[in-house]
JSON list of C-alpha atoms in Angstrom, two decimals:
[
{"chain": "A", "resi": 21, "resn": "UNK", "atom": "CA", "xyz": [0.05, -0.16, 0.19]},
{"chain": "A", "resi": 22, "resn": "UNK", "atom": "CA", "xyz": [2.97, 2.76, 1.00]},
{"chain": "A", "resi": 23, "resn": "UNK", "atom": "CA", "xyz": [5.75, 1.04, -0.52]},
{"chain": "A", "resi": 24, "resn": "UNK", "atom": "CA", "xyz": [4.89, 0.65, -4.78]},
{"chain": "A", "resi": 25, "resn": "UNK", "atom": "CA", "xyz": [5.28, 3.88, -6.14]},
{"chain": "A", "resi": 26, "resn": "UNK", "atom": "CA", "xyz": [4.68, 5.23, -9.98]},
{"chain": "A", "resi": 27, "resn": "UNK", "atom": "CA", "xyz": [4.46, 2.12, -12.71]},
{"chain": "A", "resi": 28, "resn": "UNK", "atom": "CA", "xyz": [4.60, -0.16, -9.55]},
{"chain": "A", "resi": 29, "resn": "UNK", "atom": "CA", "xyz": [1.73, 0.90, -8.57]},
{"chain": "A", "resi": 30, "resn": "UNK", "atom": "CA", "xyz": [-1.99, -0.79, -8.99]},
{"chain": "A", "resi": 31, "resn": "UNK", "atom": "CA", "xyz": [-5.12, 0.04, -8.56]},
{"chain": "A", "resi": 32, "resn": "UNK", "atom": "CA", "xyz": [-5.46, -2.47, -5.47]},
{"chain": "A", "resi": 33, "resn": "UNK", "atom": "CA", "xyz": [-3.42, -0.48, -3.90]},
{"chain": "A", "resi": 34, "resn": "UNK", "atom": "CA", "xyz": [-5.02, 2.83, -3.89]},
{"chain": "A", "resi": 35, "resn": "UNK", "atom": "CA", "xyz": [-8.50, 1.02, -3.41]},
{"chain": "A", "resi": 36, "resn": "UNK", "atom": "CA", "xyz": [-6.56, 0.15, -0.14]},
{"chain": "A", "resi": 37, "resn": "UNK", "atom": "CA", "xyz": [-5.00, 3.51, 0.94]},
{"chain": "A", "resi": 38, "resn": "UNK", "atom": "CA", "xyz": [-8.34, 5.15, 0.05]},
{"chain": "A", "resi": 39, "resn": "UNK", "atom": "CA", "xyz": [-10.45, 2.42, 2.42]},
{"chain": "A", "resi": 40, "resn": "UNK", "atom": "CA", "xyz": [-8.16, 2.97, 5.79]},
{"chain": "A", "resi": 41, "resn": "UNK", "atom": "CA", "xyz": [-7.23, 6.79, 5.22]},
{"chain": "A", "resi": 42, "resn": "UNK", "atom": "CA", "xyz": [-10.33, 8.46, 3.83]},
{"chain": "A", "resi": 43, "resn": "UNK", "atom": "CA", "xyz": [-11.82, 6.80, 6.77]},
{"chain": "A", "resi": 44, "resn": "UNK", "atom": "CA", "xyz": [-9.21, 7.67, 9.52]},
{"chain": "A", "resi": 45, "resn": "UNK", "atom": "CA", "xyz": [-10.04, 11.36, 8.03]},
{"chain": "A", "resi": 46, "resn": "UNK", "atom": "CA", "xyz": [-13.52, 11.46, 8.15]},
{"chain": "A", "resi": 47, "resn": "UNK", "atom": "CA", "xyz": [-13.63, 9.43, 11.32]},
{"chain": "A", "resi": 48, "resn": "UNK", "atom": "CA", "xyz": [-11.35, 12.51, 13.21]},
{"chain": "A", "resi": 49, "resn": "UNK", "atom": "CA", "xyz": [-13.86, 15.13, 10.90]},
{"chain": "A", "resi": 50, "resn": "UNK", "atom": "CA", "xyz": [-16.75, 14.00, 12.49]},
{"chain": "A", "resi": 51, "resn": "UNK", "atom": "CA", "xyz": [-15.13, 13.93, 16.06]},
{"chain": "A", "resi": 52, "resn": "UNK", "atom": "CA", "xyz": [-13.48, 16.98, 15.71]},
{"chain": "A", "resi": 53, "resn": "UNK", "atom": "CA", "xyz": [-16.07, 18.70, 14.93]},
{"chain": "A", "resi": 54, "resn": "UNK", "atom": "CA", "xyz": [-18.39, 16.59, 18.25]},
{"chain": "A", "resi": 55, "resn": "UNK", "atom": "CA", "xyz": [-15.25, 17.63, 21.10]},
{"chain": "A", "resi": 56, "resn": "UNK", "atom": "CA", "xyz": [-13.95, 20.69, 19.18]},
{"chain": "A", "resi": 57, "resn": "UNK", "atom": "CA", "xyz": [-16.55, 22.29, 17.30]},
{"chain": "A", "resi": 58, "resn": "UNK", "atom": "CA", "xyz": [-14.44, 22.42, 14.25]},
{"chain": "A", "resi": 59, "resn": "UNK", "atom": "CA", "xyz": [-14.18, 20.76, 10.73]},
{"chain": "A", "resi": 60, "resn": "UNK", "atom": "CA", "xyz": [-10.35, 19.60, 11.24]},
{"chain": "A", "resi": 61, "resn": "UNK", "atom": "CA", "xyz": [-9.82, 18.56, 7.49]},
{"chain": "A", "resi": 62, "resn": "UNK", "atom": "CA", "xyz": [-12.36, 21.52, 6.02]},
{"chain": "A", "resi": 63, "resn": "UNK", "atom": "CA", "xyz": [-9.98, 24.48, 5.03]},
{"chain": "A", "resi": 64, "resn": "UNK", "atom": "CA", "xyz": [-12.70, 25.30, 1.96]},
{"chain": "A", "resi": 65, "resn": "UNK", "atom": "CA", "xyz": [-14.71, 26.95, 4.89]},
{"chain": "A", "resi": 66, "resn": "UNK", "atom": "CA", "xyz": [-12.54, 27.83, 6.89]},
{"chain": "A", "resi": 67, "resn": "UNK", "atom": "CA", "xyz": [-11.39, 29.94, 4.24]},
{"chain": "A", "resi": 68, "resn": "UNK", "atom": "CA", "xyz": [-14.58, 31.31, 3.54]},
{"chain": "A", "resi": 69, "resn": "UNK", "atom": "CA", "xyz": [-14.92, 31.84, 7.53]},
{"chain": "A", "resi": 70, "resn": "UNK", "atom": "CA", "xyz": [-12.08, 33.57, 7.52]},
{"chain": "A", "resi": 71, "resn": "UNK", "atom": "CA", "xyz": [-13.41, 35.82, 4.79]},
{"chain": "A", "resi": 72, "resn": "UNK", "atom": "CA", "xyz": [-16.30, 36.88, 6.67]},
{"chain": "A", "resi": 73, "resn": "UNK", "atom": "CA", "xyz": [-14.04, 37.27, 9.87]},
{"chain": "A", "resi": 74, "resn": "UNK", "atom": "CA", "xyz": [-11.93, 39.64, 8.28]},
{"chain": "A", "resi": 75, "resn": "UNK", "atom": "CA", "xyz": [-15.39, 42.13, 6.77]},
{"chain": "A", "resi": 76, "resn": "UNK", "atom": "CA", "xyz": [-16.78, 41.42, 10.47]},
{"chain": "A", "resi": 77, "resn": "UNK", "atom": "CA", "xyz": [-13.79, 42.67, 12.03]},
{"chain": "A", "resi": 78, "resn": "UNK", "atom": "CA", "xyz": [-13.51, 40.46, 14.23]},
{"chain": "A", "resi": 79, "resn": "UNK", "atom": "CA", "xyz": [-9.67, 40.44, 14.00]},
{"chain": "A", "resi": 80, "resn": "UNK", "atom": "CA", "xyz": [-9.11, 37.04, 17.26]},
{"chain": "A", "resi": 81, "resn": "UNK", "atom": "CA", "xyz": [-11.23, 34.89, 15.07]},
{"chain": "A", "resi": 82, "resn": "UNK", "atom": "CA", "xyz": [-9.54, 36.00, 12.36]},
{"chain": "A", "resi": 83, "resn": "UNK", "atom": "CA", "xyz": [-5.52, 35.18, 14.00]},
{"chain": "A", "resi": 84, "resn": "UNK", "atom": "CA", "xyz": [-7.48, 32.02, 14.64]},
{"chain": "A", "resi": 85, "resn": "UNK", "atom": "CA", "xyz": [-8.53, 31.04, 11.97]},
{"chain": "A", "resi": 86, "resn": "UNK", "atom": "CA", "xyz": [-5.58, 32.12, 10.10]},
{"chain": "A", "resi": 87, "resn": "UNK", "atom": "CA", "xyz": [-3.62, 30.24, 12.54]},
{"chain": "A", "resi": 88, "resn": "UNK", "atom": "CA", "xyz": [-5.37, 26.81, 11.64]},
{"chain": "A", "resi": 89, "resn": "UNK", "atom": "CA", "xyz": [-4.76, 27.28, 7.67]},
{"chain": "A", "resi": 90, "resn": "UNK", "atom": "CA", "xyz": [-1.54, 27.69, 8.50]},
{"chain": "A", "resi": 91, "resn": "UNK", "atom": "CA", "xyz": [-1.62, 25.09, 10.46]},
{"chain": "A", "resi": 92, "resn": "UNK", "atom": "CA", "xyz": [-2.80, 22.42, 7.56]},
{"chain": "A", "resi": 93, "resn": "UNK", "atom": "CA", "xyz": [-0.51, 24.11, 5.33]},
{"chain": "A", "resi": 94, "resn": "UNK", "atom": "CA", "xyz": [2.55, 23.10, 7.80]},
{"chain": "A", "resi": 95, "resn": "UNK", "atom": "CA", "xyz": [1.57, 19.57, 8.20]},
{"chain": "A", "resi": 96, "resn": "UNK", "atom": "CA", "xyz": [1.43, 19.14, 4.74]},
{"chain": "A", "resi": 97, "resn": "UNK", "atom": "CA", "xyz": [5.06, 20.80, 3.70]},
{"chain": "A", "resi": 98, "resn": "UNK", "atom": "CA", "xyz": [6.51, 19.09, 6.79]},
{"chain": "A", "resi": 99, "resn": "UNK", "atom": "CA", "xyz": [5.61, 15.75, 5.59]},
{"chain": "A", "resi": 100, "resn": "UNK", "atom": "CA", "xyz": [6.22, 15.91, 2.40]},
{"chain": "A", "resi": 101, "resn": "UNK", "atom": "CA", "xyz": [9.44, 17.52, 3.00]},
{"chain": "A", "resi": 102, "resn": "UNK", "atom": "CA", "xyz": [10.20, 14.75, 4.90]},
{"chain": "A", "resi": 103, "resn": "UNK", "atom": "CA", "xyz": [9.01, 11.97, 2.30]},
{"chain": "A", "resi": 104, "resn": "UNK", "atom": "CA", "xyz": [11.59, 14.22, -0.37]},
{"chain": "A", "resi": 105, "resn": "UNK", "atom": "CA", "xyz": [14.56, 14.26, 2.15]},
{"chain": "A", "resi": 106, "resn": "UNK", "atom": "CA", "xyz": [14.62, 10.85, 2.26]},
{"chain": "A", "resi": 107, "resn": "UNK", "atom": "CA", "xyz": [13.16, 9.28, -0.93]},
{"chain": "A", "resi": 108, "resn": "UNK", "atom": "CA", "xyz": [10.06, 8.68, -1.63]},
{"chain": "A", "resi": 109, "resn": "UNK", "atom": "CA", "xyz": [11.02, 5.22, -2.69]},
{"chain": "A", "resi": 110, "resn": "UNK", "atom": "CA", "xyz": [12.57, 4.09, 0.85]},
{"chain": "A", "resi": 111, "resn": "UNK", "atom": "CA", "xyz": [9.19, 2.40, 2.46]},
{"chain": "A", "resi": 112, "resn": "UNK", "atom": "CA", "xyz": [10.54, 3.89, 6.50]},
{"chain": "A", "resi": 113, "resn": "UNK", "atom": "CA", "xyz": [10.24, 7.53, 4.68]},
{"chain": "A", "resi": 114, "resn": "UNK", "atom": "CA", "xyz": [6.13, 6.57, 5.00]},
{"chain": "A", "resi": 115, "resn": "UNK", "atom": "CA", "xyz": [6.78, 6.02, 8.99]},
{"chain": "A", "resi": 116, "resn": "UNK", "atom": "CA", "xyz": [7.61, 9.01, 10.32]},
{"chain": "A", "resi": 117, "resn": "UNK", "atom": "CA", "xyz": [4.78, 11.37, 9.43]},
{"chain": "A", "resi": 118, "resn": "UNK", "atom": "CA", "xyz": [2.23, 8.70, 10.27]},
{"chain": "A", "resi": 119, "resn": "UNK", "atom": "CA", "xyz": [4.27, 8.25, 13.71]},
{"chain": "A", "resi": 120, "resn": "UNK", "atom": "CA", "xyz": [3.63, 11.58, 14.11]},
{"chain": "A", "resi": 121, "resn": "UNK", "atom": "CA", "xyz": [0.03, 12.11, 12.92]},
{"chain": "A", "resi": 122, "resn": "UNK", "atom": "CA", "xyz": [-0.93, 8.68, 15.32]},
{"chain": "A", "resi": 123, "resn": "UNK", "atom": "CA", "xyz": [1.55, 10.36, 18.18]},
{"chain": "A", "resi": 124, "resn": "UNK", "atom": "CA", "xyz": [-0.91, 13.75, 17.80]},
{"chain": "A", "resi": 125, "resn": "UNK", "atom": "CA", "xyz": [-4.35, 11.39, 18.14]},
{"chain": "A", "resi": 126, "resn": "UNK", "atom": "CA", "xyz": [-3.61, 9.62, 20.58]},
{"chain": "A", "resi": 127, "resn": "UNK", "atom": "CA", "xyz": [-2.26, 13.29, 22.48]},
{"chain": "A", "resi": 128, "resn": "UNK", "atom": "CA", "xyz": [-5.91, 15.02, 21.39]},
{"chain": "A", "resi": 129, "resn": "UNK", "atom": "CA", "xyz": [-6.96, 11.14, 22.62]},
{"chain": "A", "resi": 130, "resn": "UNK", "atom": "CA", "xyz": [-5.08, 11.74, 26.25]},
{"chain": "A", "resi": 131, "resn": "UNK", "atom": "CA", "xyz": [-5.43, 15.69, 26.68]},
{"chain": "A", "resi": 132, "resn": "UNK", "atom": "CA", "xyz": [-9.20, 15.77, 25.66]},
{"chain": "A", "resi": 133, "resn": "UNK", "atom": "CA", "xyz": [-10.78, 15.81, 28.87]},
{"chain": "A", "resi": 134, "resn": "UNK", "atom": "CA", "xyz": [-9.25, 19.48, 30.05]},
{"chain": "A", "resi": 135, "resn": "UNK", "atom": "CA", "xyz": [-10.80, 20.88, 26.96]},
{"chain": "A", "resi": 136, "resn": "UNK", "atom": "CA", "xyz": [-12.53, 23.50, 27.92]},
{"chain": "A", "resi": 137, "resn": "UNK", "atom": "CA", "xyz": [-13.77, 25.20, 25.43]},
{"chain": "A", "resi": 138, "resn": "UNK", "atom": "CA", "xyz": [-11.44, 28.31, 25.51]},
{"chain": "A", "resi": 139, "resn": "UNK", "atom": "CA", "xyz": [-9.76, 29.90, 22.23]},
{"chain": "A", "resi": 140, "resn": "UNK", "atom": "CA", "xyz": [-6.08, 28.69, 23.45]},
{"chain": "A", "resi": 141, "resn": "UNK", "atom": "CA", "xyz": [-7.85, 25.52, 24.44]},
{"chain": "A", "resi": 142, "resn": "UNK", "atom": "CA", "xyz": [-9.92, 25.25, 20.95]},
{"chain": "A", "resi": 143, "resn": "UNK", "atom": "CA", "xyz": [-6.42, 26.66, 18.40]},
{"chain": "A", "resi": 144, "resn": "UNK", "atom": "CA", "xyz": [-4.52, 24.42, 20.44]},
{"chain": "A", "resi": 145, "resn": "UNK", "atom": "CA", "xyz": [-6.75, 21.01, 19.85]},
{"chain": "A", "resi": 146, "resn": "UNK", "atom": "CA", "xyz": [-8.13, 21.72, 16.32]},
{"chain": "A", "resi": 147, "resn": "UNK", "atom": "CA", "xyz": [-5.35, 23.35, 15.21]},
{"chain": "A", "resi": 148, "resn": "UNK", "atom": "CA", "xyz": [-3.55, 20.14, 16.23]},
{"chain": "A", "resi": 149, "resn": "UNK", "atom": "CA", "xyz": [-5.41, 17.66, 14.24]},
{"chain": "A", "resi": 150, "resn": "UNK", "atom": "CA", "xyz": [-5.54, 20.17, 11.17]},
{"chain": "A", "resi": 151, "resn": "UNK", "atom": "CA", "xyz": [-1.59, 19.93, 11.20]},
{"chain": "A", "resi": 152, "resn": "UNK", "atom": "CA", "xyz": [-1.85, 16.43, 11.56]},
{"chain": "A", "resi": 153, "resn": "UNK", "atom": "CA", "xyz": [-4.57, 15.50, 8.56]},
{"chain": "A", "resi": 154, "resn": "UNK", "atom": "CA", "xyz": [-2.54, 18.46, 6.34]},
{"chain": "A", "resi": 155, "resn": "UNK", "atom": "CA", "xyz": [0.45, 16.24, 7.13]},
{"chain": "A", "resi": 156, "resn": "UNK", "atom": "CA", "xyz": [-1.36, 12.72, 6.32]},
{"chain": "A", "resi": 157, "resn": "UNK", "atom": "CA", "xyz": [-3.48, 14.41, 3.51]},
{"chain": "A", "resi": 158, "resn": "UNK", "atom": "CA", "xyz": [0.24, 15.26, 1.59]},
{"chain": "A", "resi": 159, "resn": "UNK", "atom": "CA", "xyz": [1.35, 11.76, 2.19]},
{"chain": "A", "resi": 160, "resn": "UNK", "atom": "CA", "xyz": [-0.98, 10.38, 1.03]},
{"chain": "A", "resi": 161, "resn": "UNK", "atom": "CA", "xyz": [-1.05, 12.27, -2.38]},
{"chain": "A", "resi": 162, "resn": "UNK", "atom": "CA", "xyz": [2.73, 12.01, -2.67]},
{"chain": "A", "resi": 163, "resn": "UNK", "atom": "CA", "xyz": [2.34, 7.37, -2.18]},
{"chain": "A", "resi": 164, "resn": "UNK", "atom": "CA", "xyz": [-0.43, 7.59, -5.03]},
{"chain": "A", "resi": 165, "resn": "UNK", "atom": "CA", "xyz": [1.17, 10.57, -7.25]},
{"chain": "A", "resi": 166, "resn": "UNK", "atom": "CA", "xyz": [-2.43, 12.44, -6.14]},
{"chain": "A", "resi": 167, "resn": "UNK", "atom": "CA", "xyz": [-4.59, 9.97, -7.42]},
{"chain": "A", "resi": 168, "resn": "UNK", "atom": "CA", "xyz": [-6.35, 9.74, -3.31]},
{"chain": "A", "resi": 169, "resn": "UNK", "atom": "CA", "xyz": [-6.52, 12.88, -1.12]},
{"chain": "A", "resi": 170, "resn": "UNK", "atom": "CA", "xyz": [-8.08, 11.52, 1.92]},
{"chain": "A", "resi": 171, "resn": "UNK", "atom": "CA", "xyz": [-9.36, 15.30, 3.74]},
{"chain": "A", "resi": 172, "resn": "UNK", "atom": "CA", "xyz": [-11.53, 17.18, 1.22]},
{"chain": "A", "resi": 173, "resn": "UNK", "atom": "CA", "xyz": [-14.67, 15.82, -0.79]},
{"chain": "A", "resi": 174, "resn": "UNK", "atom": "CA", "xyz": [-15.61, 19.01, -3.02]},
{"chain": "A", "resi": 175, "resn": "UNK", "atom": "CA", "xyz": [-12.84, 18.27, -5.71]},
{"chain": "A", "resi": 176, "resn": "UNK", "atom": "CA", "xyz": [-13.79, 14.20, -5.01]},
{"chain": "A", "resi": 177, "resn": "UNK", "atom": "CA", "xyz": [-17.44, 14.88, -5.92]},
{"chain": "A", "resi": 178, "resn": "UNK", "atom": "CA", "xyz": [-16.43, 17.66, -9.47]},
{"chain": "A", "resi": 179, "resn": "UNK", "atom": "CA", "xyz": [-14.15, 14.85, -10.88]},
{"chain": "A", "resi": 180, "resn": "UNK", "atom": "CA", "xyz": [-16.57, 12.13, -9.84]},
{"chain": "A", "resi": 181, "resn": "UNK", "atom": "CA", "xyz": [-19.45, 14.18, -12.17]},
{"chain": "A", "resi": 182, "resn": "UNK", "atom": "CA", "xyz": [-17.04, 14.34, -14.86]},
{"chain": "A", "resi": 183, "resn": "UNK", "atom": "CA", "xyz": [-16.51, 10.74, -15.32]},
{"chain": "A", "resi": 184, "resn": "UNK", "atom": "CA", "xyz": [-19.63, 9.87, -14.87]},
{"chain": "A", "resi": 185, "resn": "UNK", "atom": "CA", "xyz": [-21.33, 12.19, -17.33]},
{"chain": "A", "resi": 186, "resn": "UNK", "atom": "CA", "xyz": [-17.90, 10.53, -19.91]},
{"chain": "A", "resi": 187, "resn": "UNK", "atom": "CA", "xyz": [-18.76, 6.99, -18.81]},
{"chain": "A", "resi": 188, "resn": "UNK", "atom": "CA", "xyz": [-22.06, 7.70, -20.90]},
{"chain": "A", "resi": 189, "resn": "UNK", "atom": "CA", "xyz": [-20.02, 8.31, -23.73]},
{"chain": "A", "resi": 190, "resn": "UNK", "atom": "CA", "xyz": [-17.60, 5.44, -23.64]},
{"chain": "A", "resi": 191, "resn": "UNK", "atom": "CA", "xyz": [-16.31, 2.99, -21.28]},
{"chain": "A", "resi": 192, "resn": "UNK", "atom": "CA", "xyz": [-13.02, 2.27, -21.05]},
{"chain": "A", "resi": 193, "resn": "UNK", "atom": "CA", "xyz": [-11.65, 0.52, -18.32]},
{"chain": "A", "resi": 194, "resn": "UNK", "atom": "CA", "xyz": [-9.35, 3.27, -16.70]},
{"chain": "A", "resi": 195, "resn": "UNK", "atom": "CA", "xyz": [-12.68, 5.73, -16.75]},
{"chain": "A", "resi": 196, "resn": "UNK", "atom": "CA", "xyz": [-14.68, 2.64, -14.60]},
{"chain": "A", "resi": 197, "resn": "UNK", "atom": "CA", "xyz": [-11.85, 2.62, -12.43]},
{"chain": "A", "resi": 198, "resn": "UNK", "atom": "CA", "xyz": [-11.01, 5.84, -11.70]},
{"chain": "A", "resi": 199, "resn": "UNK", "atom": "CA", "xyz": [-15.56, 6.16, -10.46]},
{"chain": "A", "resi": 200, "resn": "UNK", "atom": "CA", "xyz": [-14.27, 3.29, -8.63]},
{"chain": "A", "resi": 201, "resn": "UNK", "atom": "CA", "xyz": [-12.18, 4.25, -6.42]},
{"chain": "A", "resi": 202, "resn": "UNK", "atom": "CA", "xyz": [-14.04, 8.09, -6.01]},
{"chain": "A", "resi": 203, "resn": "UNK", "atom": "CA", "xyz": [-16.89, 6.18, -4.86]},
{"chain": "A", "resi": 204, "resn": "UNK", "atom": "CA", "xyz": [-14.49, 4.07, -2.37]},
{"chain": "A", "resi": 205, "resn": "UNK", "atom": "CA", "xyz": [-12.99, 7.67, -1.39]},
{"chain": "A", "resi": 206, "resn": "UNK", "atom": "CA", "xyz": [-16.09, 9.35, -0.88]},
{"chain": "A", "resi": 207, "resn": "UNK", "atom": "CA", "xyz": [-18.27, 6.14, 0.58]},
{"chain": "A", "resi": 208, "resn": "UNK", "atom": "CA", "xyz": [-15.39, 5.70, 2.99]},
{"chain": "A", "resi": 209, "resn": "UNK", "atom": "CA", "xyz": [-15.22, 9.60, 4.33]},
{"chain": "A", "resi": 210, "resn": "UNK", "atom": "CA", "xyz": [-19.17, 9.31, 4.87]},
{"chain": "A", "resi": 211, "resn": "UNK", "atom": "CA", "xyz": [-18.43, 5.76, 6.75]},
{"chain": "A", "resi": 212, "resn": "UNK", "atom": "CA", "xyz": [-15.49, 7.13, 8.71]},
{"chain": "A", "resi": 213, "resn": "UNK", "atom": "CA", "xyz": [-17.73, 9.97, 10.08]},
{"chain": "A", "resi": 214, "resn": "UNK", "atom": "CA", "xyz": [-20.77, 8.34, 10.89]},
{"chain": "A", "resi": 215, "resn": "UNK", "atom": "CA", "xyz": [-18.79, 5.72, 13.04]},
{"chain": "A", "resi": 216, "resn": "UNK", "atom": "CA", "xyz": [-16.41, 8.70, 14.06]},
{"chain": "A", "resi": 217, "resn": "UNK", "atom": "CA", "xyz": [-19.37, 10.44, 15.31]},
{"chain": "A", "resi": 218, "resn": "UNK", "atom": "CA", "xyz": [-21.07, 7.29, 17.39]},
{"chain": "A", "resi": 219, "resn": "UNK", "atom": "CA", "xyz": [-17.44, 6.30, 19.19]},
{"chain": "A", "resi": 220, "resn": "UNK", "atom": "CA", "xyz": [-17.47, 10.29, 20.14]},
{"chain": "A", "resi": 221, "resn": "UNK", "atom": "CA", "xyz": [-20.71, 10.28, 21.75]},
{"chain": "A", "resi": 222, "resn": "UNK", "atom": "CA", "xyz": [-19.83, 6.46, 23.42]},
{"chain": "A", "resi": 223, "resn": "UNK", "atom": "CA", "xyz": [-16.38, 7.11, 24.14]},
{"chain": "A", "resi": 224, "resn": "UNK", "atom": "CA", "xyz": [-15.89, 10.85, 24.53]},
{"chain": "A", "resi": 225, "resn": "UNK", "atom": "CA", "xyz": [-11.92, 11.85, 23.33]},
{"chain": "A", "resi": 226, "resn": "UNK", "atom": "CA", "xyz": [-11.13, 8.96, 24.34]},
{"chain": "A", "resi": 227, "resn": "UNK", "atom": "CA", "xyz": [-12.22, 8.33, 20.40]},
{"chain": "A", "resi": 228, "resn": "UNK", "atom": "CA", "xyz": [-9.48, 9.42, 18.70]},
{"chain": "A", "resi": 229, "resn": "UNK", "atom": "CA", "xyz": [-7.93, 5.99, 19.76]},
{"chain": "A", "resi": 230, "resn": "UNK", "atom": "CA", "xyz": [-9.49, 4.30, 17.27]},
{"chain": "A", "resi": 231, "resn": "UNK", "atom": "CA", "xyz": [-8.02, 6.28, 14.69]},
{"chain": "A", "resi": 232, "resn": "UNK", "atom": "CA", "xyz": [-4.82, 6.25, 15.64]},
{"chain": "A", "resi": 233, "resn": "UNK", "atom": "CA", "xyz": [-5.04, 2.40, 16.46]},
{"chain": "A", "resi": 234, "resn": "UNK", "atom": "CA", "xyz": [-6.52, 2.49, 12.40]},
{"chain": "A", "resi": 235, "resn": "UNK", "atom": "CA", "xyz": [-3.27, 4.32, 11.36]},
{"chain": "A", "resi": 236, "resn": "UNK", "atom": "CA", "xyz": [-1.37, 2.00, 12.76]},
{"chain": "A", "resi": 237, "resn": "UNK", "atom": "CA", "xyz": [-3.28, -1.08, 11.12]},
{"chain": "A", "resi": 238, "resn": "UNK", "atom": "CA", "xyz": [-2.40, 1.00, 7.50]},
{"chain": "A", "resi": 239, "resn": "UNK", "atom": "CA", "xyz": [0.67, 1.51, 8.38]},
{"chain": "A", "resi": 240, "resn": "UNK", "atom": "CA", "xyz": [1.89, -2.25, 9.41]},
{"chain": "A", "resi": 241, "resn": "UNK", "atom": "CA", "xyz": [-0.63, -3.97, 6.65]},
{"chain": "A", "resi": 242, "resn": "UNK", "atom": "CA", "xyz": [1.70, -3.98, 4.19]},
{"chain": "A", "resi": 243, "resn": "UNK", "atom": "CA", "xyz": [4.70, -5.49, 6.55]},
{"chain": "A", "resi": 244, "resn": "UNK", "atom": "CA", "xyz": [2.16, -8.20, 8.17]},
{"chain": "A", "resi": 245, "resn": "UNK", "atom": "CA", "xyz": [1.25, -9.07, 4.63]},
{"chain": "A", "resi": 246, "resn": "UNK", "atom": "CA", "xyz": [4.46, -9.32, 3.14]},
{"chain": "A", "resi": 247, "resn": "UNK", "atom": "CA", "xyz": [5.88, -11.43, 6.03]},
{"chain": "A", "resi": 248, "resn": "UNK", "atom": "CA", "xyz": [2.40, -14.03, 5.93]},
{"chain": "A", "resi": 249, "resn": "UNK", "atom": "CA", "xyz": [3.06, -14.36, 2.43]},
{"chain": "A", "resi": 250, "resn": "UNK", "atom": "CA", "xyz": [6.31, -15.43, 2.63]},
{"chain": "A", "resi": 251, "resn": "UNK", "atom": "CA", "xyz": [5.73, -17.54, 5.41]},
{"chain": "A", "resi": 252, "resn": "UNK", "atom": "CA", "xyz": [2.95, -19.61, 3.81]},
{"chain": "A", "resi": 253, "resn": "UNK", "atom": "CA", "xyz": [5.14, -19.47, 0.78]},
{"chain": "A", "resi": 254, "resn": "UNK", "atom": "CA", "xyz": [7.89, -21.69, 2.79]},
{"chain": "A", "resi": 255, "resn": "UNK", "atom": "CA", "xyz": [5.00, -24.35, 4.68]},
{"chain": "A", "resi": 256, "resn": "UNK", "atom": "CA", "xyz": [4.18, -24.87, 0.58]},
{"chain": "A", "resi": 257, "resn": "UNK", "atom": "CA", "xyz": [7.70, -25.22, 0.12]},
{"chain": "A", "resi": 258, "resn": "UNK", "atom": "CA", "xyz": [8.13, -27.21, 2.92]},
{"chain": "A", "resi": 259, "resn": "UNK", "atom": "CA", "xyz": [5.78, -29.61, 2.73]},
{"chain": "A", "resi": 260, "resn": "UNK", "atom": "CA", "xyz": [6.94, -30.16, -0.99]},
{"chain": "A", "resi": 261, "resn": "UNK", "atom": "CA", "xyz": [10.08, -31.38, 0.20]},
{"chain": "A", "resi": 262, "resn": "UNK", "atom": "CA", "xyz": [7.98, -33.31, 1.80]}
]
């Protein structure tokens, strides 16, 4: 899922990536909204909010929203910079950004109960989640070659509409795969949001631990899959030799 890049990357790799990471993004967005009253993946909405607050002259809100936009950008910048420096063809180059995102989610889960709806705490918690989502979005974009994006659906719905219109005129296999992938991204994000909403109602801020667990599964998926295959192959060879 993370090991294959460029021509080595298949449709299945992107589907697996979309399911796990879009599920996480939807989960964090819903839990973050219920916990801190902020949509932690909605940069378009925050940009619109910034414009509104500027016209209203609410400088404190302008500062806060600007900080959120910068933090999302910083997350994407740091993730992309590290991956480029470590080497895009190196599997371990994706480990550090994902580990940092897991630490942030666990930190929010652990300290979330201290949230008192103050401006400072809102900036701290919402900003942390926006930074984490920026990192994730950049990581997934780099891995998939900008085919999969996990934290926004505006462009995805637009692309899906274009592909569906084109599908009425022609039916190439590549077009069908794009439609399936876009539908997978949308459904996974929505499903993650539903699960995140129910999880927050049940577990409150500890629900962010669940998102961290999903990321851990995604991070070690390739490792376990490859090793299981090797183990099965060795068992079969030993049986044949016997």
